[in-house]
């Protein structure tokens, strides 16, 4: 007898995720406790913008590997009664003093995270030279000042409570910390917080999860609540940040922080299946999504996505990515583990917010600043370390990113808000989620649970093993296909979430099926 083992799967179970239904507000987040913070703000009389800011601030305490005060992002805000959405751009900008000569090439290619040439000491990936200007709080500050309803002290209160409680010490925390432990241990405050006794925190074998504090984060959030979010750029928190960066040999300056402002732009618009798709535009995945949809427009739609539809979609994705890389320069590294967070909010008036924030890599730069407890991004990794390239490292420059929040509207009313985390994988996930609903009439629950493909590179396709042999064989006849499972780790697909707000007043939200902490919550 010759025994041939079947392919190994990490999760021999069926993943499902509950949706949230209601006629008032809904908040969806990759961490349930952050969604609870948003719901609390809605219950206190806040609007969708207040709730989105509260949820984002809470993520600093409960999803530190993905987003926080040291991050960047983009938000789409479609206020009830307004004809179109606005983009709040708080995307990555390099510090003005960033010197390309500081990033010396080894002559090798980096294969473990992305396809850039390797830099000595990986200083573009982690450490103080990898910091882009942390603009998340600037984005939140602008949104709250322009459109919020509650005072900031109330909006920030849930994040302070969560920071005082601490990060859950469960198996998922162990997994996320262990994935970055080899680099976290290089930075004293990061190691002190996340690697007690030199090892990742471990969940109790039995009983309830414990919690641990994230350094000085609580005190920083309290200071921001008293002085305002701009304190991170112009006040005591800014002074603490710059002092730590100087001690570490970084180049982020006080002027970089003082000049950090969010930009507000009209949303990019594209007509799709009788609706208007609103996108962040600019240096996001939005232009590439439009190219995919242009190619998909003439494809015949059946009762459900079949082999022909998936084949057409993967071809459109490959072509669009080839154009993206050729037309926008080599400004889009193939990142295997970009760790981002997306949240979606709708309030009882119908205002919708789709916000994507990120530290770029899991745990960003892996550097926690000791005076403030802020975990900094590693946005410099978005730049090409080679000189004289379209997206070479340079002071004050903006790189191309993969974030793609969307809001689909009916006439002037926002209908679907969505987005996802997962680097290059975001585009395929968000586009398929939208197509499943608009093209095939799936419910949001069906769309969230339906198997997907991923095309993050022009050369191959990742296919969910649940698609079945007929679809996978057809895709394989057109090029390389990697059959993978949808699991917590490896992370083979992006993590989308969405809310639908129907014209009859009913709302439904759902979070990513494979994310263990994620949740969609509705006001009662």
C-alpha positions as a printed Julia matrix, in Angstrom:
524×3 Matrix{Float64}:
   0.0    0.0     0.0
   1.19   3.5    -0.83
  -0.28   6.13    1.44
  -0.44   9.65    0.03
  -1.44  12.27    2.62
  -4.04  14.79    1.55
  -3.12  18.46    1.58
  -2.82  19.78    5.13
  -5.41  22.27    6.3
  -4.99  24.41    9.42
  -8.71  24.66   10.17
 -10.87  21.6     9.77
 -14.11  23.44   10.48
 -16.65  25.64    8.71
 -16.16  29.36    9.34
 -19.25  31.5     9.85
 -19.68  35.01   11.19
 -22.9   36.54   12.51
 -24.22  39.72   10.92
 -25.83  42.68   12.67
 -29.32  43.94   11.78
 -31.19  47.05   12.82
 -32.8   50.31   11.77
 -30.43  52.64   13.6
 -26.64  52.65   13.76
 -24.22  49.83   12.93
 -20.48  49.63   13.58
 -18.21  46.98   12.05
 -14.61  46.51   13.15
 -11.86  43.92   13.15
 -11.99  44.02   16.96
 -15.35  43.6    18.67
 -14.41  45.81   21.61
 -13.6   48.67   19.22
 -17.02  48.21   17.59
 -18.53  48.36   21.09
 -16.78  51.7    21.56
 -18.4   53.0    18.39
 -21.84  51.78   19.45
 -21.42  53.46   22.85
 -20.75  56.76   21.1
 -23.83  56.36   18.9
 -25.91  55.56   21.98
 -24.56  58.72   23.62
 -25.93  60.82   20.76
 -22.9   60.88   18.5
 -23.07  60.53   14.74
 -21.26  58.15   12.38
 -18.16  60.36   12.29
 -17.93  60.44   16.09
 -18.37  56.67   16.17
 -15.75  56.09   13.45
 -13.2   58.22   15.31
 -13.99  56.48   18.61
 -13.63  53.06   16.98
 -10.33  54.01   15.34
  -8.92  55.35   18.6
 -10.01  52.18   20.4
  -8.1   50.08   17.88
  -4.85  51.56   19.24
  -5.59  49.7    22.47
  -7.12  46.48   21.14
  -5.57  45.89   17.71
  -2.1   47.43   18.07
  -0.5   45.26   15.39
  -2.74  46.78   12.71
  -3.41  50.42   13.51
  -3.08  53.13   16.11
  -1.81  56.62   16.82
   1.4   55.85   14.95
  -0.4   54.93   11.72
  -1.86  56.45    8.56
  -5.0   55.93    6.49
  -7.87  57.07    4.31
 -11.57  57.57    5.04
 -14.66  58.05    2.89
 -17.43  60.04    4.55
 -20.87  60.34    2.92
 -23.04  62.5     5.15
 -26.78  62.05    5.02
 -28.39  64.64    2.77
 -25.16  65.38    0.87
 -24.93  64.42   -2.81
 -21.55  62.66   -2.66
 -18.82  61.37   -0.4
 -15.68  63.18    0.62
 -12.23  61.65    1.02
 -10.18  62.32    4.11
  -6.6   61.6     3.09
  -4.23  61.04    6.01
  -1.97  58.8     3.98
   1.77  58.25    4.33
   4.3   61.06    3.88
   8.03  60.6     4.41
   9.79  62.83    6.95
  11.42  65.81    5.25
  14.84  64.89    6.6
  14.78  61.36    5.23
  18.03  60.87    3.33
  18.11  58.17    0.61
  21.82  57.65    1.21
  21.03  56.23    4.66
  19.55  53.14    2.98
  22.5   51.24    1.56
  21.69  48.24   -0.62
  23.26  44.84    0.04
  23.01  43.67   -3.56
  20.49  40.99   -2.61
  16.74  40.89   -3.07
  14.52  40.73   -0.01
  12.29  37.66   -0.33
  10.62  37.2     3.03
   8.36  40.26    3.06
   8.47  41.94   -0.34
  10.36  42.21   -3.58
  12.41  45.35   -2.96
  16.2   45.12   -3.0
  17.52  44.42    0.49
  18.72  47.33    2.63
  21.5   46.95    5.17
  20.0   46.18    8.55
  16.49  46.25    7.05
  16.38  49.87    8.19
  13.56  50.64    5.74
  11.47  47.86    7.3
  11.88  48.36   11.04
  13.49  50.8    13.42
  13.46  54.61   13.61
  14.37  55.29    9.97
  11.31  53.35    8.79
   8.83  55.85   10.28
   6.55  57.8     7.96
   4.84  60.81    9.54
   2.08  59.37   11.8
  -0.98  61.1    10.36
  -3.88  59.01   11.71
  -4.65  61.37   14.57
  -4.58  64.3    12.14
  -7.23  62.54   10.08
  -9.36  61.8    13.12
  -8.96  65.39   14.34
 -10.15  66.83   11.05
 -13.11  64.48   10.79
 -14.21  65.21   14.34
 -13.78  68.97   14.07
 -15.55  69.2    10.71
 -18.44  66.78   11.16
 -18.52  65.37   14.69
 -21.27  66.08   17.19
 -19.96  65.07   20.63
 -17.01  66.66   22.45
 -13.7   64.87   21.96
 -13.51  63.99   25.67
 -16.54  61.74   25.19
 -15.38  60.32   21.87
 -11.99  59.29   23.27
 -13.33  57.93   26.57
 -13.89  54.31   25.39
 -10.34  54.05   24.06
  -8.97  55.22   27.42
 -11.08  52.62   29.22
  -9.84  49.88   26.9
  -6.22  51.0    27.29
  -6.59  50.92   31.09
  -8.03  47.4    30.86
  -5.22  46.28   28.6
  -4.77  44.06   25.56
  -6.39  40.61   25.82
  -3.78  37.93   26.47
  -5.42  35.19   24.44
  -4.25  32.79   21.72
  -4.72  35.35   18.94
  -2.51  37.85   20.74
   0.1   35.13   21.18
  -0.04  34.4    17.46
   0.27  38.04   16.4
   3.07  38.84   18.83
   4.99  35.66   18.02
   4.88  36.53   14.31
   6.84  39.72   14.99
   8.85  38.59   18.03
  12.17  38.23   16.19
  12.17  41.98   15.48
  10.24  43.24   18.51
  13.02  41.93   20.73
  15.46  44.43   19.17
  13.66  47.43   20.64
  13.64  47.72   24.44
  10.16  49.14   25.06
   8.59  46.81   22.5
  10.31  43.83   24.09
   9.32  44.95   27.6
   5.63  45.15   26.67
   5.2   42.28   24.24
   7.94  39.82   25.23
   7.93  39.45   29.02
  10.79  37.14   30.0
  11.83  37.23   26.35
   8.79  35.28   25.12
   5.37  36.22   23.72
   2.52  36.4    26.25
   0.62  33.12   26.46
  -3.06  32.67   27.14
  -4.08  30.82   30.31
  -4.54  27.13   29.71
  -7.96  27.34   31.32
 -10.32  30.05   32.5
 -10.6   33.64   31.33
  -8.05  35.63   29.35
  -5.77  38.02   31.16
  -4.85  41.52   30.0
  -1.63  43.53   29.82
  -1.0   47.25   29.44
   0.61  48.81   26.38
   3.2   51.0    28.03
   2.34  54.7    28.28
  -0.55  54.52   25.81
  -3.21  55.16   28.45
  -1.53  58.36   29.62
  -1.13  59.52   26.02
  -4.81  58.97   25.24
  -5.74  60.84   28.41
  -3.54  63.77   27.39
  -5.1   63.82   23.92
  -8.54  63.81   25.53
  -7.61  66.88   27.58
  -5.6   68.83   25.02
  -7.08  67.61   21.73
  -5.75  65.26   19.07
  -3.49  67.98   17.63
  -1.42  67.65   20.81
   0.25  64.73   19.07
   1.58  67.27   16.57
   1.96  70.5    18.54
   1.88  69.76   22.28
   3.19  67.55   25.06
   2.69  64.29   23.14
   4.57  65.74   20.18
   7.47  66.65   22.46
   7.53  63.1    23.84
   7.48  61.59   20.35
  10.31  63.77   19.06
  12.42  63.16   22.16
  12.18  59.4    21.67
  12.86  59.61   17.94
  15.93  61.76   18.58
  17.22  59.3    21.19
  16.85  56.48   18.66
  18.6   58.28   15.82
  15.5   58.86   13.69
  14.83  61.83   11.44
  11.13  62.52   12.12
  11.13  66.17   13.25
   8.96  68.55   15.23
   8.27  70.41   11.97
   7.12  67.16   10.33
   4.54  66.8    13.09
   3.5   70.48   13.16
   2.85  70.51    9.42
   0.93  67.2     9.37
  -2.62  67.85    8.16
  -5.31  65.7     6.59
  -6.43  66.56    3.07
 -10.11  66.58    2.12
 -10.9   65.79   -1.51
 -14.0   64.89   -3.51
 -14.42  61.16   -3.97
 -13.51  59.54   -7.27
 -16.74  58.34   -8.92
 -17.5   55.45  -11.29
 -20.9   54.27  -12.52
 -21.51  50.59  -11.79
 -24.68  48.51  -12.29
 -27.0   51.5   -11.92
 -25.2   52.87   -8.87
 -22.34  55.3    -8.35
 -19.2   53.84   -6.84
 -17.3   56.36   -4.73
 -13.6   55.71   -4.07
 -10.67  57.31   -2.3
  -8.75  57.9    -5.55
  -5.18  59.14   -5.74
  -2.44  57.0    -4.24
  -4.73  54.12   -3.27
  -6.0   51.03   -5.1
  -8.99  53.01   -6.44
  -7.7   53.66  -10.01
  -6.85  49.97  -10.35
 -10.33  48.96   -9.15
 -11.83  51.15  -11.87
  -9.7   49.42  -14.5
 -10.9   46.02  -13.26
 -14.54  47.11  -13.41
 -14.12  48.55  -16.9
 -12.96  45.14  -18.08
 -15.73  43.33  -16.19
 -18.56  45.54  -17.48
 -19.29  43.46  -20.63
 -19.01  40.06  -18.88
 -22.25  38.09  -18.92
 -23.74  37.64  -15.46
 -25.42  34.37  -14.51
 -27.28  33.26  -11.43
 -24.05  32.89   -9.44
 -20.31  33.34   -9.99
 -19.24  30.45  -12.23
 -15.98  29.37  -13.8
 -16.34  31.82  -16.69
 -16.96  34.73  -14.32
 -13.95  33.89  -12.12
 -11.81  33.48  -15.22
 -12.87  36.88  -16.53
 -12.28  38.43  -13.13
  -8.79  36.98  -12.7
  -7.84  38.09  -16.2
  -9.1   41.6   -15.46
  -7.16  41.67  -12.2
  -3.95  40.47  -13.84
  -4.21  43.07  -16.58
  -5.02  45.85  -14.14
  -2.09  44.97  -11.91
   0.26  44.85  -14.89
  -0.9   48.35  -15.81
  -0.58  49.5   -12.2
   3.01  48.38  -11.95
   4.0   49.7   -15.38
   2.11  52.98  -15.28
   2.74  53.95  -11.68
   6.31  52.79  -11.55
   7.62  50.16   -9.21
   5.83  51.86   -6.35
   3.87  48.88   -5.1
   5.96  46.23   -3.33
   4.6   42.72   -3.12
   3.94  42.69    0.6
   3.15  39.32    2.08
   1.95  40.54    5.46
   0.66  44.07    5.46
  -1.48  44.5     8.52
  -4.25  47.01    8.17
  -7.6   47.62    9.84
 -10.87  48.62    8.22
 -13.96  49.89   10.0
 -17.39  50.76    8.65
 -20.06  52.85   10.36
 -23.63  53.9     9.63
 -25.74  56.08   11.94
 -29.51  56.38   12.28
 -29.57  59.39    9.93
 -27.91  57.37    7.16
 -24.42  58.91    7.24
 -21.84  56.29    6.33
 -18.09  56.15    6.95
 -15.61  53.67    5.46
 -12.15  54.07    7.03
  -8.97  52.09    6.45
  -5.94  52.62    8.7
  -2.61  50.85    8.87
   0.85  50.58   10.39
   1.86  48.86    7.09
   3.6   45.73    8.43
   2.32  43.73   11.36
   3.45  45.78   14.38
   4.6   48.45   11.92
   8.18  49.5    12.65
   8.08  47.21   15.72
   9.13  50.28   17.72
   7.03  51.39   20.69
   8.06  54.89   21.74
   8.62  54.65   25.51
   7.49  58.15   26.51
   4.13  57.91   24.69
   3.42  54.21   24.2
   2.83  54.86   20.49
   3.68  51.96   18.18
   5.05  53.61   15.03
   4.38  52.68   11.42
   7.05  51.55    8.96
   5.7   53.52    6.01
   9.15  54.02    4.49
   8.87  50.4     3.35
   6.38  51.6     0.7
   9.24  53.35   -1.12
  11.67  51.8    -3.57
  15.12  51.84   -1.89
  16.85  52.08   -5.27
  17.76  55.58   -6.45
  16.28  57.22   -9.56
  13.11  55.15   -9.58
   9.53  56.47   -9.86
   8.97  55.91   -6.17
  12.45  56.13   -4.71
  12.92  57.12   -1.08
  12.85  60.87   -0.62
  12.04  63.4     2.07
   8.46  64.66    2.01
   7.32  62.18   -0.66
   4.04  60.24   -0.76
   4.09  56.55   -1.81
   1.41  54.47   -3.49
  -0.72  52.37   -1.11
  -3.21  49.51   -1.46
  -6.06  50.79    0.72
  -9.48  50.89   -0.91
 -12.47  52.08    1.15
 -15.62  52.41   -0.97
 -19.15  53.77   -0.65
 -21.68  52.79   -3.3
 -24.61  55.15   -3.55
 -28.16  55.02   -4.89
 -28.89  58.44   -6.4
 -27.6   60.74   -3.64
 -28.07  58.25   -0.79
 -25.18  56.09    0.48
 -26.11  52.41    0.14
 -23.08  50.15    0.67
 -19.95  51.1     2.61
 -17.06  48.65    2.62
 -13.33  48.13    2.69
 -10.77  45.67    3.92
  -7.31  44.98    5.27
  -4.62  42.87    3.69
  -2.32  44.91    1.47
  -2.55  44.0    -2.2
  -5.27  41.5    -1.4
  -7.7   44.3    -0.49
  -8.56  45.14   -4.09
  -9.71  41.64   -5.07
 -11.68  41.15   -1.85
 -13.56  44.44   -1.91
 -14.31  44.18   -5.64
 -15.68  40.65   -5.29
 -17.76  41.52   -2.22
 -19.33  44.39   -4.14
 -19.89  42.28   -7.26
 -21.48  39.44   -5.31
 -24.11  41.89   -4.03
 -24.62  44.13   -7.08
 -24.17  41.56   -9.87
 -25.5   38.36   -8.34
 -28.01  39.69   -5.82
 -26.41  37.96   -2.84
 -27.29  39.07    0.66
 -24.43  40.61    2.59
 -24.11  37.4     4.64
 -23.88  35.3     1.49
 -21.32  37.62   -0.06
 -19.14  37.59    3.06
 -19.12  33.8     3.26
 -18.76  33.05   -0.46
 -15.37  31.66   -1.58
 -13.13  34.13   -3.4
 -10.01  34.29   -5.49
  -7.08  36.61   -4.96
  -4.91  38.18   -7.64
  -2.17  40.28   -6.1
   0.33  39.76   -8.88
   0.01  39.47  -12.67
   1.63  36.04  -12.62
  -0.66  33.85  -10.52
  -4.0   33.37   -8.78
  -4.77  32.19   -5.25
  -8.02  30.22   -5.19
 -10.09  29.25   -2.16
 -10.15  25.46   -2.02
 -13.94  25.64   -1.49
 -14.43  26.86   -5.05
 -14.29  23.27   -6.25
 -12.39  21.47   -8.98
 -14.43  22.78  -11.94
 -13.63  26.44  -11.27
 -10.08  25.76  -10.11
  -9.33  23.66  -13.23
 -10.57  26.43  -15.52
  -8.43  28.98  -13.7
  -5.47  26.59  -13.9
  -5.84  26.33  -17.66
  -5.15  30.07  -17.86
  -2.03  30.18  -15.7
  -0.54  29.33  -12.35
  -3.05  28.71   -9.54
  -2.26  28.21   -5.88
  -5.1   26.44   -4.04
  -5.26  27.72   -0.47
  -7.6   27.75    2.51
  -9.28  30.74    4.09
  -7.76  30.72    7.54
  -6.62  32.9    10.4
  -3.02  32.16    9.43
  -1.66  31.89    6.82
  -3.59  35.0     5.73
  -4.34  34.09    2.13
  -7.16  36.56    1.56
  -7.94  40.11    2.61
 -10.33  40.77    5.48
 -13.28  42.84    4.21
 -16.25  44.21    6.1
 -19.33  46.12    4.98
 -22.66  47.72    5.83
 -25.76  47.95    3.64
 -28.25  50.73    4.39
 -31.49  50.07    2.52
 -33.99  52.68    1.39
 -36.65  51.16    3.68
 -34.5   52.02    6.72
 -33.19  48.5     7.39
 -29.44  48.07    7.86
 -27.14  45.08    7.95
 -23.44  44.83    8.68
 -20.92  41.99    8.67
 -17.26  41.64    9.52
 -14.58  39.41    8.04
 -15.46  35.75    8.45
 -11.93  34.54    9.19
 -10.94  37.26   11.68
 -11.4   35.83   15.21
 -11.96  39.15   17.0
 -14.03  40.96   14.37
 -17.68  41.89   14.83
 -20.58  43.83   13.41
 -22.79  45.39   16.09
 -26.11  47.23   15.83
 -27.77  49.74   18.1
 -30.74  48.25   19.91
